[in-house]
Coordinates of C-alpha atoms in Angstrom, one line a residue:
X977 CA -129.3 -16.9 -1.0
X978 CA -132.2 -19.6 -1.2
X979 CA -133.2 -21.2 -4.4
X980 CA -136.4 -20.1 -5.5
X981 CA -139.1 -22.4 -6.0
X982 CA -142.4 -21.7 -7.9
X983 CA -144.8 -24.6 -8.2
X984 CA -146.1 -22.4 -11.9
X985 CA -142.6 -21.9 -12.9
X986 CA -140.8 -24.0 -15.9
X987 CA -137.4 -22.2 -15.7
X988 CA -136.0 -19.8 -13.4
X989 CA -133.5 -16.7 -14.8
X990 CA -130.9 -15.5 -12.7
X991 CA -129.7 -11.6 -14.1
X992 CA -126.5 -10.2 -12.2
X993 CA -125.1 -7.1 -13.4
X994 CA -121.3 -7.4 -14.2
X995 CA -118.8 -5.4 -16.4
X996 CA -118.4 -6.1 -19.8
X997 CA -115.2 -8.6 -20.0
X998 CA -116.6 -10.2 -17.0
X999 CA -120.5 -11.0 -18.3
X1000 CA -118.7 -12.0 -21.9
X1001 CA -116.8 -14.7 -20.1
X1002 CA -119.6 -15.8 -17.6
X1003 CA -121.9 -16.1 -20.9
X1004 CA -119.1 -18.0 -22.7
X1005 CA -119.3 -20.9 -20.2
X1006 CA -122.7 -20.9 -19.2
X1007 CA -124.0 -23.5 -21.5
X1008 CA -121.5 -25.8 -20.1
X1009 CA -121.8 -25.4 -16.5
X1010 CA -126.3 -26.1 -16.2
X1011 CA -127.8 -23.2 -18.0
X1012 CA -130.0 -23.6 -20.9
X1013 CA -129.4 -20.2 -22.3
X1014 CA -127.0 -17.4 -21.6
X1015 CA -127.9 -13.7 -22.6
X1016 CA -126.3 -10.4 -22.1
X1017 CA -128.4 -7.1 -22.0
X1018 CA -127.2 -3.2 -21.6
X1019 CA -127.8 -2.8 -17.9
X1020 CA -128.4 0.7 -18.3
X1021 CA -130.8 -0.1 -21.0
X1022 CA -133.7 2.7 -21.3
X1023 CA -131.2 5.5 -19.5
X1024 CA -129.0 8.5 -20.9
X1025 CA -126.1 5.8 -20.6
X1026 CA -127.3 3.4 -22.7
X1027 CA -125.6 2.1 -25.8
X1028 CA -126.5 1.1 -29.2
X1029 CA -125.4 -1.9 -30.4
X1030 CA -126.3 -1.7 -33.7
X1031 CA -125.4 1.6 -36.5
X1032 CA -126.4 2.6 -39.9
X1033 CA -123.9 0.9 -42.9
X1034 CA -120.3 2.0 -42.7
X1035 CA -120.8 2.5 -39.1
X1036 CA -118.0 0.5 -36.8
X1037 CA -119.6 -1.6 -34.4
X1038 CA -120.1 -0.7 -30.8
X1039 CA -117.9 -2.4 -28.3
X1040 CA -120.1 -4.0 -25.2
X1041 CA -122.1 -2.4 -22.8
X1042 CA -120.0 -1.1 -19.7
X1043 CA -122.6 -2.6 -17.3
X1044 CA -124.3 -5.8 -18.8
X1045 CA -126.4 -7.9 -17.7
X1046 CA -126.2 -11.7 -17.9
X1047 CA -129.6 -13.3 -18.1
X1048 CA -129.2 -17.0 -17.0
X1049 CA -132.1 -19.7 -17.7
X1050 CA -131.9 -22.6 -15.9
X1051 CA -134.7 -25.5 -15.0
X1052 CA -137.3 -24.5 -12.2
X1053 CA -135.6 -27.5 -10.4
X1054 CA -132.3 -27.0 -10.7
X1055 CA -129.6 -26.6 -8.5
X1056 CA -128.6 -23.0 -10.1
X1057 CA -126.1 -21.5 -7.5
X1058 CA -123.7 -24.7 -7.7
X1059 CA -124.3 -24.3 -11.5
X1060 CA -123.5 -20.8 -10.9
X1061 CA -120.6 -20.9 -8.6
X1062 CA -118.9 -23.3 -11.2
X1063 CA -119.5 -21.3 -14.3
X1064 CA -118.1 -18.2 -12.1
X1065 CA -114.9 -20.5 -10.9
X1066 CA -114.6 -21.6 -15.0
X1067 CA -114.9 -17.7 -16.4
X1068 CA -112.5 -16.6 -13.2
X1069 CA -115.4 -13.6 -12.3
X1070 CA -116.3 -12.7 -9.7
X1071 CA -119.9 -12.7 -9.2
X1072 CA -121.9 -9.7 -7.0
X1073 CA -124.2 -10.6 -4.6
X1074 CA -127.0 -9.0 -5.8
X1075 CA -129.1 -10.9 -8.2
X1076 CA -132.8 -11.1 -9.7
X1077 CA -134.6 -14.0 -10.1
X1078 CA -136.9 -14.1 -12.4
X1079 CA -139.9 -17.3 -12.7
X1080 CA -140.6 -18.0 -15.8
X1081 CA -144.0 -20.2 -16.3
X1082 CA -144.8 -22.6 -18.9
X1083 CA -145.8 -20.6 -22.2
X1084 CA -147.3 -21.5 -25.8
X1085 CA -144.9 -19.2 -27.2
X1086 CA -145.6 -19.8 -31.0
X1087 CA -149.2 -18.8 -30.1
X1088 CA -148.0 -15.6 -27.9
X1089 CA -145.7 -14.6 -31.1
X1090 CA -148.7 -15.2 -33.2
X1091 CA -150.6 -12.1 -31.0
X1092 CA -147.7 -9.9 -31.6
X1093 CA -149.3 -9.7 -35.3
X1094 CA -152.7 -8.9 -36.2
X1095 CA -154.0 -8.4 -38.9
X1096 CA -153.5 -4.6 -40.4
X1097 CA -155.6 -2.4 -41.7
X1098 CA -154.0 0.3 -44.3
X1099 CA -155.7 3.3 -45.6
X1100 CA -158.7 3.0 -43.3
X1101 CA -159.2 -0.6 -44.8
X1102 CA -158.2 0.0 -48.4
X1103 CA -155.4 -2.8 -48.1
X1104 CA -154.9 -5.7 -45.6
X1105 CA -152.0 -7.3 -44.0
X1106 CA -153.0 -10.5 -42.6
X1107 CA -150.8 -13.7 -41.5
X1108 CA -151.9 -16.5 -42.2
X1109 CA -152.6 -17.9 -39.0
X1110 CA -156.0 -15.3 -38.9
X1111 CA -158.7 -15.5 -41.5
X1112 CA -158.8 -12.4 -43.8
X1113 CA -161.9 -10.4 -43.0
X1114 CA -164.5 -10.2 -44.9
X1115 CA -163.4 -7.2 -47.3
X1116 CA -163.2 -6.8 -51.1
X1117 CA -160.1 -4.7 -50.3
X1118 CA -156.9 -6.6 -51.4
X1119 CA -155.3 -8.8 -48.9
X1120 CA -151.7 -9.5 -48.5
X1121 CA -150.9 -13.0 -47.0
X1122 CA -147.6 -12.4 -45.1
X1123 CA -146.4 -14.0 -42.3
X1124 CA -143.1 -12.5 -40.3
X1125 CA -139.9 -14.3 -41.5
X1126 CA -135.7 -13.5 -42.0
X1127 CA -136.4 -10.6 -44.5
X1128 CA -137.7 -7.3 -42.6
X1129 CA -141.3 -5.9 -43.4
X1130 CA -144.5 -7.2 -41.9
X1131 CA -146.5 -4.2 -42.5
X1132 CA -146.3 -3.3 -38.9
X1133 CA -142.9 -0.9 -38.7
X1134 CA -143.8 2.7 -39.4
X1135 CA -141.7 3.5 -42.6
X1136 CA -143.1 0.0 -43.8
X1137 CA -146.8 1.5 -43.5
X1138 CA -145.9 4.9 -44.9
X1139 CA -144.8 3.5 -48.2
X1140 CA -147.9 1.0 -48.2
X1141 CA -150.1 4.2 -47.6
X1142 CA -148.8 5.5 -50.8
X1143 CA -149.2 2.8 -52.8
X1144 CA -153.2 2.7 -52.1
X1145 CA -153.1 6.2 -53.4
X1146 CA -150.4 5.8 -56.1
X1147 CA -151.1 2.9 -57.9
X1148 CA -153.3 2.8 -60.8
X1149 CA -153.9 -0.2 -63.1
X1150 CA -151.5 -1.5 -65.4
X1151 CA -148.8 1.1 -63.6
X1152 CA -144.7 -0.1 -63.9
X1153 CA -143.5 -0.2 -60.2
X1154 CA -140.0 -0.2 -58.8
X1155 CA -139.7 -1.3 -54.8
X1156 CA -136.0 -0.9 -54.1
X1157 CA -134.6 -2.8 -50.9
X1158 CA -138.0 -5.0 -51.0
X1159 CA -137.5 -7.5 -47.7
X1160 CA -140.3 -9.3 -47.5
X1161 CA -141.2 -8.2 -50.6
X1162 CA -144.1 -6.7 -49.1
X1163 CA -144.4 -3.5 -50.7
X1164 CA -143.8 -5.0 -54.4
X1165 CA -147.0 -7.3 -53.5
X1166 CA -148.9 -4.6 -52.5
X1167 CA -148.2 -3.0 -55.6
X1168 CA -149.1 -6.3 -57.8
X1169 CA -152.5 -6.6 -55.3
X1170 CA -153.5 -3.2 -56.2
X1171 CA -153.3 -3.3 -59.9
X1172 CA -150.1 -2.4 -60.9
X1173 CA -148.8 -3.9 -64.2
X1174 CA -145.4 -4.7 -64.4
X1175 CA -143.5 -5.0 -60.9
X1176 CA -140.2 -5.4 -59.7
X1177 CA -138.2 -5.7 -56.5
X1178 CA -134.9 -5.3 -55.8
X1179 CA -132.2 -6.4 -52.9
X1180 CA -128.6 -6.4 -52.2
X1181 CA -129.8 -9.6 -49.5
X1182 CA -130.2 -13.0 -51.2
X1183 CA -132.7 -13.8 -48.1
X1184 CA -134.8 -11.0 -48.6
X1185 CA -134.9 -11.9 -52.4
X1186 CA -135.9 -15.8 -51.6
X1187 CA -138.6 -14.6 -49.0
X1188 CA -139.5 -12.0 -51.6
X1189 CA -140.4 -15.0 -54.6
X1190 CA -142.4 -17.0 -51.8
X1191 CA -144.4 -14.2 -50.8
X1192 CA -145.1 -13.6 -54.0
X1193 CA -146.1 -16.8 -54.6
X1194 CA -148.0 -17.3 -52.3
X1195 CA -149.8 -14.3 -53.0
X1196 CA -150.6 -15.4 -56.4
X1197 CA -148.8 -12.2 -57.8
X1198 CA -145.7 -11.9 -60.3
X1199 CA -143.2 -10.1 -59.6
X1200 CA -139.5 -10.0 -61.4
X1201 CA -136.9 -10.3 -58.1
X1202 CA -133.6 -8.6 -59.3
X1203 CA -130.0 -8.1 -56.7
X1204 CA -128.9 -5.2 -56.7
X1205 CA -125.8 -5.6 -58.7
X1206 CA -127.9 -7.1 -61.6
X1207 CA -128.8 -4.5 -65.0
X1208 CA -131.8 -2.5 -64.6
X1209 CA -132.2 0.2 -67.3
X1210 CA -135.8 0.2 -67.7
X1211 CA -137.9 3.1 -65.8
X1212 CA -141.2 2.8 -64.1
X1213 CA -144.5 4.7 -62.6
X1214 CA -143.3 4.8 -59.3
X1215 CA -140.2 4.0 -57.4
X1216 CA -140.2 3.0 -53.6
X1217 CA -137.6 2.5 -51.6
X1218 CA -137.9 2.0 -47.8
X1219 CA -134.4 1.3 -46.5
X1220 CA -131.9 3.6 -44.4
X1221 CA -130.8 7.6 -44.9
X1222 CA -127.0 6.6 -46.0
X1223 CA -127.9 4.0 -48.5
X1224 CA -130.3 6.3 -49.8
X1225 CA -128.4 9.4 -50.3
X1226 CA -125.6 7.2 -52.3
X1227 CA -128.7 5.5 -54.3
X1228 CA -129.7 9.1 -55.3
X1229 CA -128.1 8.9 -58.7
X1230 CA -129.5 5.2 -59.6
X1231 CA -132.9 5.5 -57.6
X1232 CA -133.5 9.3 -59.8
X1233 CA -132.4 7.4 -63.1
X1234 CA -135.2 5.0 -62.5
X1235 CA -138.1 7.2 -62.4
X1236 CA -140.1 8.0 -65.7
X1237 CA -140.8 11.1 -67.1
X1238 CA -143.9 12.2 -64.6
X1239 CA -143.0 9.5 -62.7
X1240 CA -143.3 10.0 -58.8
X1241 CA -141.3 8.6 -56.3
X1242 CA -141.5 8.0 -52.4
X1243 CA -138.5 7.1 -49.7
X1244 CA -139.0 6.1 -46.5
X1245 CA -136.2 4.6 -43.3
X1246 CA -135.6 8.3 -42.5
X1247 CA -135.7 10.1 -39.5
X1248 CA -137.9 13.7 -39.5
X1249 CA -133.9 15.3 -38.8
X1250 CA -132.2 13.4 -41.7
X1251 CA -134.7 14.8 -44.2
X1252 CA -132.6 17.4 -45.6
X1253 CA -129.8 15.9 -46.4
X1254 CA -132.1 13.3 -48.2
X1255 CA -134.1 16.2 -50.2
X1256 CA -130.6 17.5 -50.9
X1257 CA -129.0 14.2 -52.1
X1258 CA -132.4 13.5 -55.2
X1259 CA -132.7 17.7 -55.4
X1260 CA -130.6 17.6 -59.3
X1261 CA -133.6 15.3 -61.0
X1262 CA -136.3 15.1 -58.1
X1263 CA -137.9 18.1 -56.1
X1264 CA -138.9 15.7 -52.9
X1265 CA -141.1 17.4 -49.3
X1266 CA -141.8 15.6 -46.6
X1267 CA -145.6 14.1 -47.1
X1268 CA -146.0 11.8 -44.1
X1269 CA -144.7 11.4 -40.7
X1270 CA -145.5 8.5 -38.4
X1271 CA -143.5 8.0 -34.8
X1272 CA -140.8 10.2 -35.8
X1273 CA -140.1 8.6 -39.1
X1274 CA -141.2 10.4 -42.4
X1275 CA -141.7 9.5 -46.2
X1276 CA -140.7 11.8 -48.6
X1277 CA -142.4 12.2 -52.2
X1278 CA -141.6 13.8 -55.3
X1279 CA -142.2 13.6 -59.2
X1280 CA -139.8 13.9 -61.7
X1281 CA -140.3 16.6 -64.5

């Protein structure tokens, strides 16, 4: 097969489809046989056969995809099918003939990731998330400075926008708020920006707790930034927590325990068909109903009597 040649390309990918032993080795010895990178992909990605990778907590861990693909990045210029022929001979696989190749042109990526976030609007304006690469708009509106980092929440996932939705509403001044599983830190910001008194966030991840004090900081906001394991006996206003359907439902006790006397609380990381069992897990101290539903995902509210 000729080499391909594209006078706008910077690097050229080779993707052959191979079984999963077979594209684990060929990846293994990629790096030292020309290619710059070496990826592997489910080949039957977007099709009934596909395979997660990735589960909920206490989930084991998939084994590889049956049919992966191995996504080979090599210099425009480079002589890629000897480089391929000797990582093949190195792994022992043997390779198809069928392959794409894919030009790849020279790219600004930091300014292409940069697009990927805009700023956001929440509540029709009532909040902004804005990175700091784009001036804020002109708004009297609060505005959170957050730029995506290791610790999830940009403002940008759905659950992540459902919670921040309830906030505008929610918080009044000088409320006591609880963001359990903060990230970013994100929603515990958003709390401080919009008047809440006394906030803290919580995490079992000592990343998301150090992105968590630099946000804050560089939102100008205090906030106390607890682990998970650490005392917390005090209640607040409102309790958030935007993390996953099993960690909720054990959290049920401790999360329920945390909610004043008229207090209200709202969860979010589930999925419209895991609702019951969530309603069912905070249902002895907490009547919650689904109140919001955005791209499948749902945030459930309730107050405690």
């Amino acid at each position: 097969m000729p080499e391909a040649k594209s006078s706008a390309a910077r690097w050229l990918e080779v993707r052959i489809v191979l079984p999963a032993e077979a594209a684990e080795r060929l990846a293994e010895v990629a790096l030292d046989h020309g290619a710059l990178s070496a990826t592997l992909e489910d080949a039957d990605a977007g099709t009934p056969d596909e395979t997660p990778q990735f589960g909920e907590p206490g989930e084991a861990p998939a084994t590889l995809w049956r049919r992966s693909v191995v996504a080979l990045l090599f210099d425009s210029d480079a002589p890629w099918s000897e480089h391929l022929a000797a990582m093949a001979h190195a792994a022992q696989v043997t390779l198809p003939d069928e392959r794409e190749l894919v030009p790849i042109a020279e790219t600004d990526w930091v300014r292409q990731t940069q697009n990927q976030f805009p700023p956001i609007a929440v509540a029709d304006g009532a909040l902004w998330i804005v990175p700091t690469w784009h001036d804020p708009p002109a708004t009297t509106a609060p505005v959170i400075r957050l730029d995506p980092g290791l610790a999830f929440g940009t403002g940008s996932h759905p659950t992540t926008h459902l919670c921040l939705e309830w906030l505008v509403r929610e918080v009044t001044a000088g409320a006591s708020v609880l963001d359990y599983g903060c990230g970013s830190g994100i929603l515990a910001i958003a709390a401080a920006k919009l008047g809440a008194g006394a906030v803290t966030a919580v995490d079992i991840d000592a990343d998301a707790r150090t992105a968590t004090r630099a946000n804050a900081e560089a939102n100008g906001v205090p906030l106390t930034v607890l682990p998970a394991d650490a005392p917390l006996s005090q209640t607040f206003d409102l309790v958030v927590a935007n993390i996953l359907t099993r960690p909720l439902i054990v959290l049920a006790p401790t999360l329920a325990a945390r909610v004043a006397p008229h207090g209200k609380m709202a969860l979010a990381g589930i999925l419209a068909e895991q609702a019951d069992a969530v309603i069912a897990a905070y249902a002895p101290w907490i009547r919650l109903a689904i109140a919001a539903e955005r791209d499948g995902w749902i945030r459930l509210e309730g107050t405690r009597l």
